[in-house]
Amino acid sequence: MSALSVQDIGKRFGATPVLSGVSLDVAEGEFMVLLGPSGCGKSTLLNIVAGLEEPDAGRIVIGGRDVTRVEPRDRDIAMVFQSYALYPTMSVRRNMGFGLRMRGTSRGETEALVQEAARLLQIEPLLDRRPSQLSGGQRQRVAIGRAIVRKPAVFLFDEPLSNLDAKLRAETRAELRDLHRRLAATMLYVTHDQVEAMTLATRIAVMNRGVIEQVGPPQEIYDRPASLFVAGFTGSPPMNLISGEIVAREGQAIFQPDGGGPALPLPEACRPGKIILGIRPEDVSDPLSLPEISRWIPHILPLRMEATGADTHVTFAWGEARITGRFKPAVTEKNVVPVALDLAKLSLFDPATGLRI
Amino acid sequence: MTRVALYAALLGAALLFLIPLYVVGTASLKPLEEIRAGGLFSLPVAPTFAAWAKAWGSACVGANCVGLKGYFLNSWLMALPAVAISVAVGAINGYALTKWWFRGSEFLFGALVVGCLIPFQVILIPAARTLATLGLFGSLSGLVLIHVAYGVPVTTLLFRNFYLTVPDPILQAARLDGAGFFAAFFHVILPLSLPMLAVASILQFTGIWNDFLFGVVFTGPESAPVTVALNNLAGATLGAKEWNVNMAAALIAALPTLVVYFVSGRWFLRGLTAGAIKA
């Protein structure tokens, strides 16, 4: 039985559909990340799971119980907000204990549970401070503390790291992963940051325009994106997408990019026709860095080189498309060609539907 | 140079506004003969509180020569509950309108704003009829009810605008933590509202204490507030005008609002400038 089940949820604001037929199952102990650009409906979905917004259609089931019409307080969930949403007039101790006190837990037991959570998050010295006396990172910890102190069935996170600076974000990310392992808790986490999604998730659900386009483990999302949107949204720089046509020549499928440019023989038979070919930048490199089955493209032109330190991104013109590859930092304009593609990592998409073939 | 001019202008303005208070204050301490003989601005030669004592305890208010003290008490008995109720209701209204959206809440708010704009005079007769029906006409409770009804739109508007600056996730967090409408209000929202409670209370207190029109229309001879009694005291036509007693009476009637302002002026300014709340 899944810990959380979102079933066929629909929601519109006025005439604008925000979510259409969204279904998602989160298993017990799973860290599920909802990944998508702003406005894709992921926060609305989270609010619906929390009970802060009502869906127009569908059901929310938590721990086998239909909670679609149940008040937020009775859903056995806790939420960490992007803005932390701590109670400004209460001490950290009271902030963390408030939910327990509201549920009738005794003063003594509340105090013990707050202490336990504070120890876990190493915020014991802060217990008597007000939120205004805390730094951003400390407020974040208190907000997490307020959620875990109640030991809910499901944790909800609404972009909890987006107000932190880059260094603190990386640290907190690692701690969240740690916390998830230690609590073995079910988590639903909303973010637009693919690095967060890749590092935290046991599974990712990629959302676009109110629809879930793909659900799967991070590596699968990355290696085998189910749609053009997923391919373009994940990875940095994102997957190269080259439109062209497949033609059959002497029994072999050949990819011909739009606007001319060198043709690429494909390893497997493919139906001829219009197609979009996708390949990750790390699978475009010099021949020595790639596996043997890779194929050289002899005559394409480097347009731009961008050194990032660890490697250098080189962008080429291939037909009318632009394709970016990752090279060793030693690469120069002179020795950059030929370029090789790792053909085992190709993704092919139907240009009409945007779906993987 | 500009600084000197600035201070001169400010000082001049302050003096201009203080002159009447000075005249009233000194006159209340002079014996009657001194007022008749002396200049308006001269200091009292033989200062005495006799006029204050008379205004408080024995001056004639209309036909009853009982002084202001009973009416002064009336004003407190009216102002305290009226302020407390209108501020409390305004706070809950503002909270409900901003944090618990419901069908028709925008319309209700619009109706309340119209309530702020209606002049006193328009509601006098309907209000009198309503009080009569309720059996409250001529009593202090009736006056309290009128002040509450007339004050709630203003306090609601104040609190609504204040609560708009309180981030919604704070209240959503409270709901997830298990707090209902009133629990969230008392534990989370109200403690944030101290500056606005001060502002609304001061505004309401000065307005209600200084009110004359509702007092004169809706109360009887026994239940009149001090403003109405002051008018009757100063307007008594029998005998010579006792200017010193009138001045002392005016000061007695004005004193509470002055004190409230001096004590809480700091809060008042803080509340007016209170803005976004950092969580």
Short mmCIF file of C-alpha atoms in Angstrom, two decimals, chain A residues 30-337:
data_model
loop_
_atom_site.label_atom_id
_atom_site.label_comp_id
_atom_site.label_asym_id
_atom_site.label_seq_id
_atom_site.Cartn_x
_atom_site.Cartn_y
_atom_site.Cartn_z
CA GLU A 30 10.01 7.22 -0.40
CA PHE A 31 11.49 10.66 -1.15
CA MET A 32 9.37 11.84 -4.07
CA VAL A 33 10.35 15.10 -5.75
CA LEU A 34 7.90 17.07 -7.87
CA LEU A 35 10.09 18.84 -10.40
CA GLY A 36 8.90 21.47 -12.84
CA PRO A 37 9.18 25.09 -13.93
CA SER A 38 7.29 27.80 -12.06
CA GLY A 39 3.62 27.79 -12.94
CA CYS A 40 3.51 24.08 -13.80
CA GLY A 41 1.08 23.39 -10.93
CA LYS A 42 3.45 21.58 -8.57
CA SER A 43 2.82 23.92 -5.62
CA THR A 44 -0.92 23.77 -6.20
CA LEU A 45 -0.70 19.98 -6.12
CA LEU A 46 1.24 20.14 -2.84
CA ASN A 47 -1.36 22.50 -1.34
CA ILE A 48 -4.10 20.10 -2.39
CA VAL A 49 -2.28 17.21 -0.70
CA ALA A 50 -1.95 19.41 2.40
CA GLY A 51 -5.63 20.31 2.29
CA LEU A 52 -4.97 24.03 1.96
CA GLU A 53 -6.70 24.01 -1.42
CA GLU A 54 -9.60 21.89 -2.62
CA PRO A 55 -9.34 19.93 -5.86
CA ASP A 56 -12.17 20.16 -8.40
CA ALA A 57 -11.84 16.47 -9.17
CA GLY A 58 -10.01 13.41 -7.89
CA ARG A 59 -9.01 11.99 -4.54
CA ILE A 60 -6.15 12.22 -2.07
CA VAL A 61 -5.49 9.04 -0.10
CA ILE A 62 -3.04 9.04 2.81
CA GLY A 63 -2.22 5.77 4.54
CA GLY A 64 -5.17 4.07 2.87
CA ARG A 65 -7.67 6.68 4.10
CA ASP A 66 -9.47 9.02 1.69
CA VAL A 67 -8.71 12.51 3.05
CA THR A 68 -9.96 14.59 0.11
CA ARG A 69 -12.56 16.31 2.32
CA VAL A 70 -10.59 16.11 5.55
CA GLU A 71 -9.25 19.23 7.30
CA PRO A 72 -5.47 19.78 7.03
CA ARG A 73 -5.02 19.17 10.76
CA ASP A 74 -6.50 15.69 10.54
CA ARG A 75 -4.44 14.45 7.58
CA ASP A 76 -1.39 13.38 9.57
CA ILE A 77 0.97 15.55 7.51
CA ALA A 78 3.45 18.33 8.23
CA MET A 79 4.69 20.96 5.84
CA VAL A 80 7.83 23.06 5.50
CA PHE A 81 7.16 26.33 3.70
CA GLN A 82 9.43 28.24 1.35
CA SER A 83 9.19 31.32 3.58
CA TYR A 84 9.56 29.12 6.72
CA ALA A 85 6.33 30.65 8.10
CA LEU A 86 7.48 30.54 11.71
CA TYR A 87 5.25 32.23 14.27
CA PRO A 88 7.03 35.58 14.80
CA THR A 89 5.91 36.15 18.39
CA MET A 90 6.78 32.69 19.72
CA SER A 91 10.13 31.34 20.84
CA VAL A 92 11.67 28.51 18.84
CA ARG A 93 10.55 26.13 21.59
CA ARG A 94 6.93 27.23 21.34
CA ASN A 95 7.07 27.27 17.54
CA MET A 96 8.11 23.64 17.52
CA GLY A 97 5.70 22.58 20.24
CA PHE A 98 2.66 24.47 18.96
CA GLY A 99 1.30 21.63 16.82
CA LEU A 100 1.61 19.16 19.68
CA ARG A 101 -0.02 21.51 22.17
CA MET A 102 -2.89 22.16 19.72
CA ARG A 103 -3.42 18.40 19.58
CA GLY A 104 -3.63 18.13 23.32
CA THR A 105 -0.20 16.68 24.05
CA SER A 106 0.78 17.40 27.63
CA ARG A 107 3.28 20.12 28.46
CA GLY A 108 5.89 17.67 29.69
CA GLU A 109 5.66 15.32 26.73
CA THR A 110 5.76 18.25 24.30
CA GLU A 111 8.91 19.53 25.95
CA ALA A 112 10.56 16.11 25.67
CA LEU A 113 9.64 15.73 21.99
CA VAL A 114 10.83 19.27 21.19
CA GLN A 115 14.13 18.54 22.92
CA GLU A 116 14.53 15.34 20.95
CA ALA A 117 13.90 17.05 17.60
CA ALA A 118 16.14 19.97 18.56
CA ARG A 119 18.96 17.57 19.37
CA LEU A 120 18.54 15.81 16.03
CA LEU A 121 18.79 19.13 14.18
CA GLN A 122 21.42 20.60 16.53
CA ILE A 123 19.35 23.66 17.37
CA GLU A 124 19.16 23.17 21.15
CA PRO A 125 20.99 26.47 21.89
CA LEU A 126 18.37 28.35 19.85
CA LEU A 127 15.29 27.10 21.69
CA ASP A 128 14.65 30.30 23.62
CA ARG A 129 15.23 32.70 20.73
CA ARG A 130 12.63 34.41 18.58
CA PRO A 131 12.58 33.74 14.82
CA SER A 132 13.70 37.33 14.16
CA GLN A 133 16.92 36.56 16.06
CA LEU A 134 17.83 33.67 13.75
CA SER A 135 19.71 33.52 10.46
CA GLY A 136 18.05 32.13 7.34
CA GLY A 137 19.65 28.73 7.74
CA GLN A 138 18.65 28.53 11.41
CA ARG A 139 15.03 29.46 10.58
CA GLN A 140 15.06 26.69 8.00
CA ARG A 141 16.14 24.19 10.64
CA VAL A 142 13.46 25.36 13.03
CA ALA A 143 10.85 25.00 10.29
CA ILE A 144 12.04 21.45 9.66
CA GLY A 145 12.06 20.83 13.40
CA ARG A 146 8.47 22.01 13.69
CA ALA A 147 7.55 19.44 11.04
CA ILE A 148 9.42 16.42 12.39
CA VAL A 149 8.45 16.93 16.02
CA ARG A 150 4.95 15.64 15.25
CA LYS A 151 6.16 12.48 13.49
CA PRO A 152 3.58 12.74 10.69
CA ALA A 153 2.86 10.04 8.12
CA VAL A 154 3.90 12.31 5.23
CA PHE A 155 6.22 15.34 5.09
CA LEU A 156 5.54 18.04 2.52
CA PHE A 157 8.26 20.46 1.43
CA ASP A 158 7.51 23.55 -0.67
CA GLU A 159 10.82 24.70 -2.18
CA PRO A 160 12.38 24.83 1.27
CA LEU A 161 15.90 25.66 0.10
CA SER A 162 15.20 28.43 -2.37
CA ASN A 163 15.74 31.25 0.13
CA LEU A 164 19.21 30.03 1.14
CA ASP A 165 22.50 31.02 -0.46
CA ALA A 166 24.31 28.49 -2.65
CA LYS A 167 26.70 27.09 -0.02
CA LEU A 168 24.06 26.72 2.66
CA ARG A 169 21.71 25.17 0.13
CA ALA A 170 24.21 22.42 -0.67
CA GLU A 171 24.80 21.71 3.03
CA THR A 172 21.11 21.65 3.89
CA ARG A 173 20.47 19.40 0.92
CA ALA A 174 22.92 16.86 2.31
CA GLU A 175 21.32 17.12 5.75
CA LEU A 176 17.85 16.61 4.33
CA ARG A 177 19.01 13.43 2.63
CA ASP A 178 20.49 12.34 5.92
CA LEU A 179 17.33 13.17 7.79
CA HIS A 180 15.24 11.21 5.33
CA ARG A 181 17.41 8.16 5.84
CA ARG A 182 17.33 8.46 9.61
CA LEU A 183 13.58 9.05 9.92
CA ALA A 184 12.71 6.61 7.12
CA ALA A 185 9.82 8.98 6.48
CA THR A 186 7.66 9.49 3.40
CA MET A 187 8.42 12.82 1.79
CA LEU A 188 6.89 14.84 -1.03
CA TYR A 189 9.16 17.65 -2.08
CA VAL A 190 8.46 20.44 -4.58
CA THR A 191 11.27 22.19 -6.42
CA HIS A 192 12.19 23.78 -9.73
CA ASP A 193 15.87 22.98 -9.13
CA GLN A 194 16.90 19.84 -11.02
CA VAL A 195 20.07 19.45 -8.95
CA GLU A 196 17.98 19.26 -5.78
CA ALA A 197 15.70 16.76 -7.47
CA MET A 198 18.57 14.58 -8.71
CA THR A 199 20.42 14.54 -5.38
CA LEU A 200 17.46 14.10 -3.01
CA ALA A 201 14.89 11.98 -4.78
CA THR A 202 14.36 8.28 -4.73
CA ARG A 203 11.94 9.04 -7.56
CA ILE A 204 11.23 12.23 -9.51
CA ALA A 205 7.90 13.27 -11.02
CA VAL A 206 8.48 15.86 -13.75
CA MET A 207 5.55 18.23 -14.18
CA ASN A 208 4.74 20.51 -17.06
CA ARG A 209 1.57 22.57 -17.58
CA GLY A 210 -0.46 20.72 -14.99
CA VAL A 211 0.48 17.23 -16.18
CA ILE A 212 3.04 14.74 -14.88
CA GLU A 213 5.17 13.88 -17.91
CA GLN A 214 7.39 11.24 -16.35
CA VAL A 215 7.87 9.47 -13.02
CA GLY A 216 11.01 7.50 -12.31
CA PRO A 217 14.31 7.22 -10.47
CA PRO A 218 16.62 10.21 -11.11
CA GLN A 219 19.01 8.28 -13.34
CA GLU A 220 16.21 6.99 -15.52
CA ILE A 221 14.75 10.50 -15.88
CA TYR A 222 18.19 11.68 -16.89
CA ASP A 223 19.14 8.86 -19.24
CA ARG A 224 15.81 8.08 -20.81
CA PRO A 225 13.63 11.21 -20.75
CA ALA A 226 10.10 10.35 -21.76
CA SER A 227 9.43 13.60 -23.59
CA LEU A 228 11.12 16.59 -25.18
CA PHE A 229 10.12 18.67 -22.17
CA VAL A 230 11.80 16.34 -19.68
CA ALA A 231 14.88 16.15 -21.92
CA GLY A 232 15.16 19.92 -22.11
CA PHE A 233 14.40 20.57 -18.44
CA THR A 234 16.94 18.19 -16.92
CA GLY A 235 20.72 18.42 -17.12
CA SER A 236 22.91 21.49 -17.24
CA PRO A 237 23.53 22.34 -19.97
CA PRO A 238 20.33 20.54 -21.07
CA MET A 239 20.14 17.71 -23.58
CA ASN A 240 20.96 18.65 -27.18
CA LEU A 241 17.87 18.34 -29.37
CA ILE A 242 18.47 18.21 -33.10
CA SER A 243 15.61 18.07 -35.59
CA GLY A 244 16.15 16.16 -38.76
CA GLU A 245 15.02 13.26 -40.83
CA ILE A 246 15.79 9.57 -40.95
CA VAL A 247 16.43 8.15 -44.38
CA ALA A 248 17.14 4.53 -45.26
CA ARG A 249 20.24 4.00 -47.37
CA GLU A 250 21.44 0.50 -48.30
CA GLY A 251 19.55 -1.03 -45.40
CA GLN A 252 20.96 1.39 -42.86
CA ALA A 253 19.13 4.21 -41.09
CA ILE A 254 20.85 7.52 -41.54
CA PHE A 255 20.09 10.69 -39.60
CA GLN A 256 20.20 13.82 -41.69
CA PRO A 257 19.99 17.07 -39.62
CA ASP A 258 17.83 19.89 -40.96
CA GLY A 259 19.78 22.54 -42.86
CA GLY A 260 22.43 20.15 -44.19
CA GLY A 261 25.57 19.14 -42.35
CA PRO A 262 27.21 15.74 -41.97
CA ALA A 263 24.82 12.77 -41.83
CA LEU A 264 24.96 10.29 -38.95
CA PRO A 265 24.47 6.56 -39.48
CA LEU A 266 22.36 5.14 -36.64
CA PRO A 267 23.18 1.84 -34.91
CA GLU A 268 19.65 0.42 -35.14
CA ALA A 269 17.02 0.25 -37.79
CA CYS A 270 14.54 3.14 -37.60
CA ARG A 271 11.40 4.04 -39.45
CA PRO A 272 12.20 6.79 -41.96
CA GLY A 273 10.61 10.20 -41.34
CA LYS A 274 10.90 13.37 -39.35
CA ILE A 275 12.54 12.96 -35.98
CA ILE A 276 14.21 14.82 -33.12
CA LEU A 277 17.47 13.36 -31.93
CA GLY A 278 18.52 14.01 -28.33
CA ILE A 279 21.93 13.56 -26.79
CA ARG A 280 23.44 14.76 -23.50
CA PRO A 281 26.46 17.11 -23.72
CA GLU A 282 28.68 14.57 -21.90
CA ASP A 283 27.99 12.10 -24.70
CA VAL A 284 29.39 14.55 -27.22
CA SER A 285 33.18 14.74 -26.86
CA ASP A 286 36.54 13.88 -28.37
CA PRO A 287 36.76 10.27 -29.64
CA LEU A 288 39.23 9.15 -26.97
CA SER A 289 36.90 10.06 -24.08
CA LEU A 290 33.98 8.04 -25.37
CA PRO A 291 33.32 4.29 -25.75
CA GLU A 292 34.29 2.53 -28.94
CA ILE A 293 30.89 2.30 -30.48
CA SER A 294 30.76 6.07 -30.70
CA ARG A 295 30.66 7.61 -34.12
CA TRP A 296 32.78 10.45 -35.42
CA ILE A 297 31.37 13.49 -37.10
CA PRO A 298 34.22 14.91 -39.14
CA HIS A 299 33.17 18.27 -40.50
CA ILE A 300 31.31 20.34 -37.97
CA LEU A 301 32.43 23.78 -36.85
CA PRO A 302 33.10 24.98 -33.30
CA LEU A 303 31.22 28.24 -32.63
CA ARG A 304 31.85 28.93 -28.99
CA MET A 305 33.98 27.60 -26.12
CA GLU A 306 33.11 27.99 -22.46
CA ALA A 307 35.59 26.90 -19.80
CA THR A 308 33.98 25.82 -16.52
CA GLY A 309 37.19 24.57 -14.90
CA ALA A 310 36.42 20.87 -14.69
CA ASP A 311 35.64 20.71 -18.39
CA THR A 312 35.07 22.98 -21.34
CA HIS A 313 31.75 23.26 -23.14
CA VAL A 314 32.10 23.59 -26.90
CA THR A 315 29.15 24.48 -29.08
CA PHE A 316 29.11 23.40 -32.73
CA ALA A 317 26.90 24.10 -35.68
CA TRP A 318 25.42 20.88 -37.06
CA GLY A 319 23.16 21.74 -39.91
CA GLU A 320 20.95 24.47 -38.57
CA ALA A 321 21.07 23.00 -35.07
CA ARG A 322 23.47 23.90 -32.26
CA ILE A 323 25.02 21.05 -30.34
CA THR A 324 27.06 21.38 -27.16
CA GLY A 325 29.68 18.87 -26.01
CA ARG A 326 31.87 18.43 -22.94
CA PHE A 327 35.59 18.32 -23.55
CA LYS A 328 38.71 18.07 -21.45
CA PRO A 329 39.98 21.53 -20.47
CA ALA A 330 43.00 21.04 -22.78
CA VAL A 331 40.79 21.37 -25.85
CA THR A 332 41.59 24.19 -28.31
CA GLU A 333 40.05 25.51 -31.51
CA LYS A 334 42.63 23.54 -33.48
CA ASN A 335 42.20 20.05 -32.01
CA VAL A 336 38.46 20.15 -31.29
CA VAL A 337 37.38 18.22 -34.40
#
